[in-house]
mmCIF file of C-alpha atoms in Angstrom:
data_model
loop_
_atom_site.group_PDB
_atom_site.id
_atom_site.type_symbol
_atom_site.label_atom_id
_atom_site.label_comp_id
_atom_site.label_asym_id
_atom_site.label_seq_id
_atom_site.Cartn_x
_atom_site.Cartn_y
_atom_site.Cartn_z
ATOM 1 C CA MET A 9 -37.631 -100.310 -0.536
ATOM 2 C CA PRO A 10 -38.304 -96.499 -0.665
ATOM 3 C CA SER A 11 -40.971 -95.222 1.655
ATOM 4 C CA PRO A 12 -44.348 -94.500 0.004
ATOM 5 C CA LEU A 13 -44.450 -91.250 1.993
ATOM 6 C CA ARG A 14 -41.709 -89.670 -0.126
ATOM 7 C CA VAL A 15 -43.951 -88.986 -3.109
ATOM 8 C CA PRO A 16 -46.520 -86.989 -1.148
ATOM 9 C CA LYS A 17 -43.687 -85.022 0.463
ATOM 10 C CA LEU A 18 -42.202 -84.316 -2.946
ATOM 11 C CA ARG A 19 -45.580 -83.220 -4.250
ATOM 12 C CA ARG A 20 -46.033 -80.908 -1.302
ATOM 13 C CA ALA A 21 -42.595 -79.451 -1.916
ATOM 14 C CA VAL A 22 -43.372 -78.901 -5.591
ATOM 15 C CA ILE A 23 -46.720 -77.325 -4.769
ATOM 16 C CA ALA A 24 -45.159 -75.114 -2.100
ATOM 17 C CA THR A 25 -42.422 -74.005 -4.503
ATOM 18 C CA ALA A 26 -44.973 -73.246 -7.220
ATOM 19 C CA MET A 27 -47.083 -71.250 -4.790
ATOM 20 C CA ALA A 28 -44.038 -69.316 -3.635
ATOM 21 C CA THR A 29 -42.782 -68.537 -7.138
ATOM 22 C CA ALA A 30 -46.141 -67.879 -8.820
ATOM 23 C CA PRO A 31 -46.479 -64.291 -7.499
ATOM 24 C CA PHE A 32 -42.986 -63.422 -8.734
ATOM 25 C CA ALA A 33 -43.639 -65.024 -12.118
ATOM 26 C CA LEU A 34 -46.883 -63.085 -12.443
ATOM 27 C CA ALA A 35 -45.169 -59.860 -11.390
ATOM 28 C CA TYR A 36 -42.369 -60.449 -13.869
ATOM 29 C CA ARG A 37 -44.842 -61.040 -16.668
ATOM 30 C CA PHE A 38 -46.610 -57.830 -15.711
ATOM 31 C CA ALA A 39 -43.286 -55.985 -15.885
ATOM 32 C CA LEU A 40 -42.595 -57.342 -19.372
ATOM 33 C CA VAL A 41 -46.044 -56.304 -20.591
ATOM 34 C CA TYR A 42 -45.634 -52.893 -18.983
ATOM 35 C CA ARG A 43 -42.314 -52.417 -20.750
ATOM 36 C CA GLN A 44 -43.848 -53.376 -24.078
ATOM 37 C CA ARG A 45 -46.864 -51.108 -23.673
ATOM 38 C CA ALA A 46 -45.205 -48.167 -21.908
ATOM 39 C CA GLY A 47 -41.793 -48.081 -23.516
ATOM 40 C CA GLN A 48 -42.661 -46.651 -26.919
ATOM 41 C CA PRO A 49 -44.092 -43.117 -27.162
ATOM 42 C CA ARG A 50 -46.655 -42.316 -29.810
ATOM 43 C CA ARG A 51 -44.966 -39.969 -32.217
ATOM 44 C CA HIS A 52 -46.562 -36.619 -33.019
ATOM 45 C CA MET A 53 -45.189 -34.751 -36.005
ATOM 46 C CA PRO A 54 -44.635 -31.016 -35.478
ATOM 47 C CA SER A 55 -47.702 -29.114 -36.675
ATOM 48 C CA MET A 56 -46.120 -25.655 -36.537
ATOM 49 C CA THR A 57 -42.752 -24.045 -37.123
ATOM 50 C CA PRO A 58 -41.209 -20.939 -35.550
ATOM 51 C CA ALA A 59 -42.148 -19.065 -38.727
ATOM 52 C CA ASP A 60 -45.810 -19.453 -37.769
ATOM 53 C CA LEU A 61 -45.016 -17.260 -34.771
ATOM 54 C CA GLY A 62 -43.003 -14.786 -36.780
ATOM 55 C CA LEU A 63 -39.613 -16.159 -35.712
ATOM 56 C CA THR A 64 -36.640 -16.714 -37.996
ATOM 57 C CA TYR A 65 -35.192 -20.210 -37.662
ATOM 58 C CA GLU A 66 -32.851 -22.785 -39.138
ATOM 59 C CA SER A 67 -33.622 -26.510 -39.400
ATOM 60 C CA VAL A 68 -30.672 -28.540 -38.117
ATOM 61 C CA THR A 69 -29.827 -32.102 -37.144
ATOM 62 C CA ILE A 70 -28.010 -33.108 -33.956
ATOM 63 C CA PRO A 71 -25.845 -36.254 -33.673
ATOM 64 C CA THR A 72 -26.394 -38.267 -30.520
ATOM 65 C CA ASP A 73 -25.210 -41.586 -29.094
ATOM 66 C CA GLY A 74 -27.176 -44.675 -30.050
ATOM 67 C CA ALA A 75 -29.739 -43.004 -32.306
ATOM 68 C CA ASP A 76 -30.157 -41.324 -35.656
ATOM 69 C CA ASP A 77 -29.444 -37.618 -35.857
ATOM 70 C CA LEU A 78 -32.149 -35.662 -34.049
ATOM 71 C CA ARG A 79 -34.341 -33.098 -35.793
ATOM 72 C CA ALA A 80 -34.117 -29.616 -34.318
ATOM 73 C CA TRP A 81 -34.661 -25.900 -34.897
ATOM 74 C CA PHE A 82 -32.238 -23.127 -34.044
ATOM 75 C CA ILE A 83 -33.940 -19.782 -33.431
ATOM 76 C CA PRO A 84 -31.473 -16.893 -33.152
ATOM 77 C CA ALA A 85 -32.250 -13.832 -31.042
ATOM 78 C CA ARG A 86 -31.171 -10.220 -31.468
ATOM 79 C CA ASP A 87 -30.386 -10.743 -35.177
ATOM 80 C CA GLY A 88 -27.829 -13.420 -34.334
ATOM 81 C CA ALA A 89 -25.609 -11.216 -32.173
ATOM 82 C CA PRO A 90 -23.335 -13.281 -29.870
ATOM 83 C CA GLY A 91 -24.884 -14.071 -26.504
ATOM 84 C CA PRO A 92 -26.350 -16.776 -24.258
ATOM 85 C CA GLY A 93 -28.470 -19.622 -25.566
ATOM 86 C CA VAL A 94 -30.922 -22.171 -24.244
ATOM 87 C CA ALA A 95 -31.457 -25.831 -25.216
ATOM 88 C CA LEU A 96 -35.135 -26.799 -24.850
ATOM 89 C CA ILE A 97 -36.116 -30.401 -24.126
ATOM 90 C CA HIS A 98 -39.781 -31.428 -24.435
ATOM 91 C CA GLY A 99 -41.542 -34.191 -22.514
ATOM 92 C CA TRP A 100 -43.065 -37.586 -23.231
ATOM 93 C CA GLU A 101 -45.021 -37.965 -26.491
ATOM 94 C CA SER A 102 -44.377 -34.340 -27.316
ATOM 95 C CA ALA A 103 -42.228 -32.703 -30.005
ATOM 96 C CA ARG A 104 -40.209 -29.580 -30.607
ATOM 97 C CA ASP A 105 -43.164 -27.523 -31.813
ATOM 98 C CA ARG A 106 -44.684 -27.814 -28.336
ATOM 99 C CA THR A 107 -41.806 -25.777 -26.921
ATOM 100 C CA LEU A 108 -42.533 -22.803 -29.188
ATOM 101 C CA PRO A 109 -44.368 -20.804 -26.480
ATOM 102 C CA MET A 110 -41.197 -21.150 -24.392
ATOM 103 C CA VAL A 111 -39.142 -20.035 -27.372
ATOM 104 C CA GLN A 112 -41.394 -16.974 -27.744
ATOM 105 C CA PHE A 113 -40.670 -15.511 -24.332
ATOM 106 C CA LEU A 114 -37.037 -16.632 -24.180
ATOM 107 C CA HIS A 115 -36.444 -15.046 -27.601
ATOM 108 C CA ALA A 116 -38.036 -11.824 -26.350
ATOM 109 C CA ALA A 117 -35.662 -11.910 -23.374
ATOM 110 C CA GLY A 118 -32.703 -12.113 -25.775
ATOM 111 C CA PHE A 119 -31.765 -15.825 -25.652
ATOM 112 C CA HIS A 120 -30.855 -17.919 -28.685
ATOM 113 C CA CYS A 121 -32.898 -21.148 -28.622
ATOM 114 C CA LEU A 122 -32.262 -24.677 -29.883
ATOM 115 C CA THR A 123 -35.271 -26.977 -29.577
ATOM 116 C CA VAL A 124 -35.119 -30.660 -30.454
ATOM 117 C CA ASP A 125 -37.215 -33.754 -31.054
ATOM 118 C CA VAL A 126 -35.972 -36.347 -28.536
ATOM 119 C CA ARG A 127 -35.360 -39.780 -30.072
ATOM 120 C CA GLY A 128 -38.536 -41.710 -30.785
ATOM 121 C CA HIS A 129 -40.497 -38.432 -30.867
ATOM 122 C CA GLY A 130 -41.577 -35.934 -33.479
ATOM 123 C CA GLU A 131 -39.899 -36.404 -36.851
ATOM 124 C CA ASN A 132 -37.345 -38.875 -35.535
ATOM 125 C CA PRO A 133 -37.852 -42.559 -36.369
ATOM 126 C CA ALA A 134 -39.427 -44.898 -33.823
ATOM 127 C CA GLU A 135 -37.100 -46.684 -31.415
ATOM 128 C CA LEU A 136 -37.006 -50.442 -30.933
ATOM 129 C CA LEU A 137 -35.940 -50.323 -27.275
ATOM 130 C CA PRO A 138 -37.866 -48.635 -24.453
ATOM 131 C CA ILE A 139 -37.220 -44.950 -23.878
ATOM 132 C CA SER A 140 -36.560 -43.624 -20.387
ATOM 133 C CA GLY A 141 -35.038 -40.639 -18.655
ATOM 134 C CA GLY A 142 -31.678 -42.003 -19.739
ATOM 135 C CA GLU A 143 -32.430 -41.300 -23.389
ATOM 136 C CA PHE A 144 -33.837 -37.881 -22.555
ATOM 137 C CA GLY A 145 -30.579 -37.178 -20.721
ATOM 138 C CA THR A 146 -28.404 -38.340 -23.610
ATOM 139 C CA ASP A 147 -30.346 -36.249 -26.097
ATOM 140 C CA ALA A 148 -30.421 -33.212 -23.801
ATOM 141 C CA LEU A 149 -26.641 -33.408 -23.552
ATOM 142 C CA ALA A 150 -26.257 -33.716 -27.328
ATOM 143 C CA THR A 151 -28.576 -30.743 -27.836
ATOM 144 C CA PHE A 152 -26.669 -28.626 -25.350
ATOM 145 C CA ARG A 153 -23.359 -29.447 -27.007
ATOM 146 C CA ALA A 154 -24.784 -28.553 -30.406
ATOM 147 C CA LEU A 155 -26.049 -25.282 -28.928
ATOM 148 C CA ILE A 156 -22.724 -24.117 -27.510
ATOM 149 C CA ALA A 157 -20.935 -25.120 -30.715
ATOM 150 C CA ARG A 158 -22.885 -22.413 -32.550
ATOM 151 C CA PRO A 159 -20.918 -19.224 -33.276
ATOM 152 C CA GLU A 160 -23.833 -17.120 -31.996
ATOM 153 C CA VAL A 161 -23.811 -18.768 -28.551
ATOM 154 C CA THR A 162 -21.350 -17.699 -25.859
ATOM 155 C CA VAL A 163 -22.756 -19.668 -22.921
ATOM 156 C CA GLY A 164 -25.644 -22.128 -22.588
ATOM 157 C CA ALA A 165 -28.348 -23.497 -20.320
ATOM 158 C CA ILE A 166 -30.830 -26.369 -20.554
ATOM 159 C CA VAL A 167 -34.562 -25.948 -19.976
ATOM 160 C CA GLY A 168 -36.683 -29.103 -19.778
ATOM 161 C CA HIS A 169 -40.223 -30.120 -18.966
ATOM 162 C CA SER A 170 -41.230 -33.359 -17.216
ATOM 163 C CA MET A 171 -39.187 -36.176 -18.815
ATOM 164 C CA GLY A 172 -37.235 -33.403 -20.501
ATOM 165 C CA ALA A 173 -36.559 -31.937 -17.062
ATOM 166 C CA ILE A 174 -35.012 -35.244 -15.992
ATOM 167 C CA GLY A 175 -32.906 -35.060 -19.144
ATOM 168 C CA ALA A 176 -31.795 -31.515 -18.322
ATOM 169 C CA ILE A 177 -30.713 -32.484 -14.799
ATOM 170 C CA LEU A 178 -28.878 -35.598 -16.019
ATOM 171 C CA ALA A 179 -27.064 -33.649 -18.725
ATOM 172 C CA GLY A 180 -26.033 -30.978 -16.235
ATOM 173 C CA ALA A 181 -24.330 -33.623 -14.130
ATOM 174 C CA VAL A 182 -22.178 -34.701 -17.089
ATOM 175 C CA ASP A 183 -20.955 -31.491 -18.743
ATOM 176 C CA ASP A 184 -19.455 -28.709 -16.639
ATOM 177 C CA ARG A 185 -20.205 -26.220 -19.400
ATOM 178 C CA VAL A 186 -23.918 -26.329 -18.580
ATOM 179 C CA ALA A 187 -24.198 -22.927 -16.934
ATOM 180 C CA ALA A 188 -27.760 -23.284 -15.612
ATOM 181 C CA ILE A 189 -30.757 -25.626 -15.596
ATOM 182 C CA VAL A 190 -34.487 -24.978 -15.438
ATOM 183 C CA ALA A 191 -36.459 -28.130 -14.611
ATOM 184 C CA THR A 192 -40.245 -27.870 -14.778
ATOM 185 C CA SER A 193 -42.623 -30.593 -13.515
ATOM 186 C CA SER A 194 -39.774 -33.073 -13.106
ATOM 187 C CA PRO A 195 -40.264 -36.596 -11.750
ATOM 188 C CA ALA A 196 -37.864 -37.319 -8.898
ATOM 189 C CA ASP A 197 -36.717 -40.816 -9.835
ATOM 190 C CA PRO A 198 -37.642 -43.797 -12.054
ATOM 191 C CA TYR A 199 -39.168 -45.861 -9.243
ATOM 192 C CA ARG A 200 -41.602 -43.150 -8.167
ATOM 193 C CA LEU A 201 -42.423 -42.393 -11.792
ATOM 194 C CA THR A 202 -43.386 -46.035 -12.378
ATOM 195 C CA ARG A 203 -45.514 -46.021 -9.236
ATOM 196 C CA GLN A 204 -47.245 -42.867 -10.450
ATOM 197 C CA THR A 205 -48.076 -44.452 -13.819
ATOM 198 C CA PHE A 206 -49.924 -47.187 -11.932
ATOM 199 C CA ARG A 207 -52.056 -44.492 -10.298
ATOM 200 C CA ILE A 208 -52.650 -42.640 -13.579
ATOM 201 C CA ALA A 209 -53.775 -45.868 -15.213
ATOM 202 C CA HIS A 210 -56.054 -46.648 -12.247
ATOM 203 C CA LEU A 211 -54.414 -50.045 -11.791
ATOM 204 C CA PRO A 212 -56.027 -51.541 -8.682
ATOM 205 C CA PHE A 213 -52.885 -52.435 -6.718
ATOM 206 C CA PRO A 214 -52.875 -51.907 -2.955
ATOM 207 C CA ASP A 215 -49.658 -50.373 -1.643
ATOM 208 C CA PRO A 216 -48.177 -53.644 -0.284
ATOM 209 C CA ILE A 217 -48.286 -54.935 -3.872
ATOM 210 C CA ALA A 218 -47.739 -51.687 -5.776
ATOM 211 C CA TYR A 219 -44.437 -50.723 -4.145
ATOM 212 C CA PRO A 220 -42.504 -53.972 -4.732
ATOM 213 C CA LEU A 221 -44.151 -54.313 -8.152
ATOM 214 C CA ALA A 222 -42.952 -50.817 -9.109
ATOM 215 C CA TRP A 223 -39.463 -51.741 -7.907
ATOM 216 C CA LEU A 224 -39.387 -54.828 -10.132
ATOM 217 C CA THR A 225 -41.133 -53.184 -13.085
ATOM 218 C CA THR A 226 -38.686 -50.280 -13.125
ATOM 219 C CA ARG A 227 -35.715 -52.604 -13.343
ATOM 220 C CA VAL A 228 -37.243 -54.787 -16.040
ATOM 221 C CA TYR A 229 -38.162 -51.656 -18.008
ATOM 222 C CA LEU A 230 -34.598 -50.315 -17.900
ATOM 223 C CA ARG A 231 -32.795 -53.597 -18.564
ATOM 224 C CA PRO A 232 -32.735 -53.581 -22.424
ATOM 225 C CA ARG A 233 -30.606 -50.424 -22.500
ATOM 226 C CA GLY A 234 -28.545 -51.363 -19.455
ATOM 227 C CA HIS A 235 -29.543 -48.407 -17.285
ATOM 228 C CA ALA A 236 -29.042 -48.513 -13.539
ATOM 229 C CA VAL A 237 -31.875 -46.840 -11.649
ATOM 230 C CA ALA A 238 -29.591 -44.468 -9.746
ATOM 231 C CA ARG A 239 -27.813 -43.313 -12.899
ATOM 232 C CA ILE A 240 -31.010 -41.917 -14.409
ATOM 233 C CA SER A 241 -32.511 -40.523 -11.216
ATOM 234 C CA ALA A 242 -33.025 -36.771 -11.172
ATOM 235 C CA ALA A 243 -32.701 -36.748 -7.379
ATOM 236 C CA VAL A 244 -29.308 -38.459 -7.529
ATOM 237 C CA ALA A 245 -28.021 -36.347 -10.433
ATOM 238 C CA LEU A 246 -29.158 -33.158 -8.752
ATOM 239 C CA ILE A 247 -26.575 -33.541 -6.010
ATOM 240 C CA ALA A 248 -23.787 -34.574 -8.402
ATOM 241 C CA HIS A 249 -23.074 -31.049 -9.621
ATOM 242 C CA ASP A 250 -23.268 -27.483 -8.391
ATOM 243 C CA ARG A 251 -24.666 -25.674 -11.424
ATOM 244 C CA PRO A 252 -27.413 -23.156 -10.691
ATOM 245 C CA ILE A 253 -30.802 -24.811 -11.005
ATOM 246 C CA LEU A 254 -34.371 -23.569 -10.854
ATOM 247 C CA LEU A 255 -37.030 -26.161 -10.008
ATOM 248 C CA ILE A 256 -40.630 -25.250 -10.867
ATOM 249 C CA HIS A 257 -43.844 -27.174 -10.269
ATOM 250 C CA GLY A 258 -47.560 -26.539 -10.343
ATOM 251 C CA ASP A 259 -49.329 -27.133 -7.045
ATOM 252 C CA THR A 260 -52.220 -28.943 -8.759
ATOM 253 C CA ASP A 261 -50.075 -31.218 -10.946
ATOM 254 C CA ASP A 262 -51.895 -34.558 -10.996
ATOM 255 C CA VAL A 263 -49.477 -36.205 -13.439
ATOM 256 C CA VAL A 264 -46.217 -35.728 -11.538
ATOM 257 C CA PRO A 265 -47.425 -34.760 -8.054
ATOM 258 C CA PRO A 266 -45.744 -31.914 -6.142
ATOM 259 C CA SER A 267 -44.277 -34.540 -3.809
ATOM 260 C CA HIS A 268 -41.676 -35.197 -6.540
ATOM 261 C CA PHE A 269 -40.737 -31.504 -6.521
ATOM 262 C CA HIS A 270 -40.394 -31.461 -2.735
ATOM 263 C CA ARG A 271 -38.278 -34.612 -2.841
ATOM 264 C CA LEU A 272 -35.890 -32.986 -5.325
ATOM 265 C CA VAL A 273 -35.588 -29.857 -3.187
ATOM 266 C CA ARG A 274 -34.948 -31.931 -0.056
ATOM 267 C CA ALA A 275 -32.377 -34.099 -1.837
ATOM 268 C CA ALA A 276 -30.411 -31.068 -2.960
ATOM 269 C CA ARG A 277 -30.539 -29.280 0.362
ATOM 270 C CA SER A 278 -29.647 -32.397 2.340
ATOM 271 C CA ALA A 279 -26.462 -32.505 0.266
ATOM 272 C CA GLY A 280 -25.727 -28.892 1.114
ATOM 273 C CA ARG A 281 -26.834 -27.555 -2.266
ATOM 274 C CA GLU A 282 -28.924 -24.447 -2.563
ATOM 275 C CA VAL A 283 -31.495 -24.633 -5.324
ATOM 276 C CA GLU A 284 -33.963 -22.038 -6.443
ATOM 277 C CA SER A 285 -37.548 -23.222 -6.479
ATOM 278 C CA LEU A 286 -40.953 -21.927 -7.444
ATOM 279 C CA VAL A 287 -44.432 -23.364 -6.964
ATOM 280 C CA ILE A 288 -47.086 -21.984 -9.324
ATOM 281 C CA PRO A 289 -50.478 -21.736 -7.530
ATOM 282 C CA GLY A 290 -53.109 -23.289 -9.750
ATOM 283 C CA GLY A 291 -50.469 -24.682 -12.100
ATOM 284 C CA ARG A 292 -50.949 -28.162 -13.500
ATOM 285 C CA HIS A 293 -48.456 -30.421 -15.256
ATOM 286 C CA SER A 294 -48.236 -28.545 -18.545
ATOM 287 C CA TRP A 295 -48.570 -25.005 -19.876
ATOM 288 C CA LEU A 296 -46.996 -23.308 -16.871
ATOM 289 C CA TYR A 297 -45.531 -20.783 -19.311
ATOM 290 C CA GLU A 298 -49.033 -19.290 -19.514
ATOM 291 C CA PHE A 299 -48.436 -17.844 -16.019
ATOM 292 C CA PRO A 300 -46.570 -14.506 -16.097
ATOM 293 C CA GLU A 301 -44.804 -15.406 -12.848
ATOM 294 C CA TYR A 302 -43.356 -18.487 -14.552
ATOM 295 C CA ARG A 303 -42.039 -16.517 -17.526
ATOM 296 C CA ARG A 304 -40.693 -13.821 -15.233
ATOM 297 C CA ALA A 305 -38.890 -16.327 -12.991
ATOM 298 C CA VAL A 306 -37.333 -18.335 -15.841
ATOM 299 C CA ALA A 307 -36.086 -15.352 -17.835
ATOM 300 C CA GLY A 308 -34.767 -13.539 -14.758
ATOM 301 C CA PHE A 309 -32.974 -16.652 -13.523
ATOM 302 C CA LEU A 310 -31.346 -17.305 -16.912
ATOM 303 C CA ALA A 311 -30.296 -13.670 -17.387
ATOM 304 C CA ARG A 312 -28.678 -13.705 -13.951
ATOM 305 C CA THR A 313 -26.898 -17.065 -14.287
ATOM 306 C CA LEU A 314 -25.862 -16.632 -17.928
ATOM 307 C CA GLY A 315 -24.803 -13.019 -17.567
ATOM 308 C CA GLY A 316 -27.262 -11.303 -19.894
ATOM 309 C CA PRO A 317 -27.962 -10.331 -22.534
ATOM 310 C CA PHE A 318 -30.248 -8.038 -20.491
ATOM 311 C CA GLU A 319 -30.282 -7.231 -16.823
ATOM 312 C CA PRO A 320 -32.302 -9.878 -14.938
ATOM 313 C CA ASP A 321 -35.172 -7.562 -14.050
ATOM 314 C CA VAL A 322 -35.383 -6.321 -17.648
ATOM 315 C CA ALA A 323 -35.319 -9.858 -19.051
ATOM 316 C CA ALA A 324 -37.990 -10.910 -16.550
ATOM 317 C CA GLU A 325 -40.364 -8.158 -17.589
ATOM 318 C CA LEU A 326 -39.734 -8.669 -21.306
ATOM 319 C CA ALA A 327 -40.646 -12.345 -20.891
ATOM 320 C CA ALA A 328 -43.652 -11.668 -18.678
ATOM 321 C CA ALA A 329 -45.053 -9.290 -21.308
ATOM 322 C CA VAL A 330 -45.133 -12.007 -23.994
ATOM 323 C CA PRO A 331 -48.601 -13.619 -24.301
ATOM 324 C CA ALA A 332 -47.218 -17.162 -24.479
ATOM 325 C CA THR A 333 -50.115 -19.575 -24.891
ATOM 326 C CA ARG A 334 -50.314 -23.244 -25.783
ATOM 327 C CA ILE A 335 -50.514 -24.072 -29.443
ATOM 328 C CA PRO A 336 -53.577 -26.019 -30.661
ATOM 329 C CA ASP A 337 -53.718 -29.400 -28.984
ATOM 330 C CA ARG A 338 -53.603 -32.659 -30.848
ATOM 331 C CA GLU A 339 -55.320 -34.234 -27.867
ATOM 332 C CA ALA A 340 -55.731 -33.397 -24.220
ATOM 333 C CA PRO A 341 -52.776 -34.434 -22.063
ATOM 334 C CA PHE A 342 -53.144 -37.699 -20.194
ATOM 335 C CA GLU A 343 -56.767 -38.102 -21.231
ATOM 336 C CA ALA A 344 -55.671 -41.268 -22.982
ATOM 337 C CA ALA A 345 -56.520 -43.022 -19.729
ATOM 338 C CA GLU A 346 -60.153 -42.152 -20.375
ATOM 339 C CA LYS A 347 -60.194 -42.220 -24.170
ATOM 340 C CA GLU A 348 -58.288 -45.469 -24.558
ATOM 341 C CA PRO A 349 -58.964 -47.500 -21.429
ATOM 342 C CA ASP A 350 -57.943 -50.773 -23.042
ATOM 343 C CA ARG A 351 -54.397 -49.469 -23.469
ATOM 344 C CA PHE A 352 -54.176 -49.059 -19.713
ATOM 345 C CA ARG A 353 -56.340 -51.866 -18.448
ATOM 346 C CA SER A 354 -54.550 -54.352 -20.657
ATOM 347 C CA LEU A 355 -51.723 -54.058 -18.147
ATOM 348 C CA VAL A 356 -53.986 -55.673 -15.614
ATOM 349 C CA GLY A 357 -54.815 -58.606 -17.869
ATOM 350 C CA ILE A 358 -51.271 -59.886 -17.919
ATOM 351 C CA GLY A 359 -52.386 -63.465 -17.636
ATOM 352 C CA ARG A 360 -53.854 -63.332 -21.139
ATOM 353 C CA PRO A 361 -51.571 -63.475 -24.180
ATOM 354 C CA ARG A 362 -51.712 -60.389 -26.351
ATOM 355 C CA ARG A 363 -53.039 -60.992 -29.848
ATOM 356 C CA PRO A 364 -51.927 -58.696 -32.660
ATOM 357 C CA ALA A 365 -54.566 -56.078 -33.401
ATOM 358 C CA GLY A 366 -53.341 -55.075 -36.828
ATOM 359 C CA PRO A 367 -50.339 -53.737 -38.657
ATOM 360 C CA GLU A 368 -49.302 -51.566 -35.685
ATOM 361 C CA ALA A 369 -49.524 -54.353 -33.131
ATOM 362 C CA ASP A 370 -45.740 -54.296 -32.740
ATOM 363 C CA LEU A 371 -45.783 -50.560 -31.946
ATOM 364 C CA PRO A 372 -47.745 -50.406 -28.694
ATOM 365 C CA GLY A 373 -48.808 -47.094 -27.241
ATOM 366 C CA SER A 374 -47.640 -45.705 -23.959
ATOM 367 C CA ALA A 375 -49.192 -46.595 -20.644
ATOM 368 C CA LEU A 376 -48.251 -43.083 -19.601
ATOM 369 C CA GLY A 377 -50.336 -41.208 -22.112
ATOM 370 C CA PRO A 378 -48.925 -38.027 -23.607
ATOM 371 C CA ASP A 379 -46.687 -36.425 -21.042
ATOM 372 C CA GLU A 380 -47.456 -33.059 -22.501
ATOM 373 C CA VAL A 381 -48.765 -32.265 -25.873
ATOM 374 C CA ALA A 382 -48.134 -28.664 -24.979
ATOM 375 C CA SER A 383 -44.647 -28.541 -23.533
#
């Protein structure tokens, strides 16, 4: 006859197993909710065109892998005379019109410009799968290739902001024809970016929970598109090529902290790579182009690495003289955490099933908030 003690032992084993697996199950559910809420950017249609700034332009479309053709503008400089060009990649929940202040000073410095709506942004249709640095990288590469295919463009660079900066660095690691990269306010890697979104959303996780939760959440977030974390890390890609790169960050950036910038610089230099870097005193996450020293540094760097069209010091001063200012905001960057607290705090309530809130319930907003509504 079986011992009556076996049932209590079995119960204890079941209870112990449940207690051991419950934290992982809860963390996994959190990661799924995070992916649903954070993976889809809110789309903002361009509210201006280059013509509003007195610039001649051409509307074009750019084919890219795994998405519909991307909407873009090509803005020729110097009446279309052959010369260097720049592909501009905006950030999260932004669009190509937000890069127009960049176009203004780069155009004045003689560079042709091609600015694009990344997939799931601007006039492009919404995406069904979550968007990450991997998609920004794919679209940055497609934009660069479209740029250098133009008869006006002799050599090209990529300039990106925030998520667009990740895209610029990733694209530079793939195509040897990328002659230079300017990465502004770039996150260092997906794991640290996820951890930072927890802080932005004021999610009350102590570090012993936040760090492993960010590790798991990052991997769950990337799984639908099959991305490996290392393959879409700016820090890893930065040491995979030797193209000239200029890293720029504001010292008061509270969206992507300067620690990300310092990590990128250290990663490059530890691999024996020399990178150019600039910290803008008083600069925040967005609108660094409003600082003359930013415009001067970017234009001078591009003129030097692309070989013209003007001498670097001339290009720098031409760019610095342009009063590049942000275009009217649709909403303040990252204030969604204050304006729409439920969007963020709903990540905490992962134990409660989400009930549809209306016809857009299947198009959740981003837990990141707008990365920059003024690229």
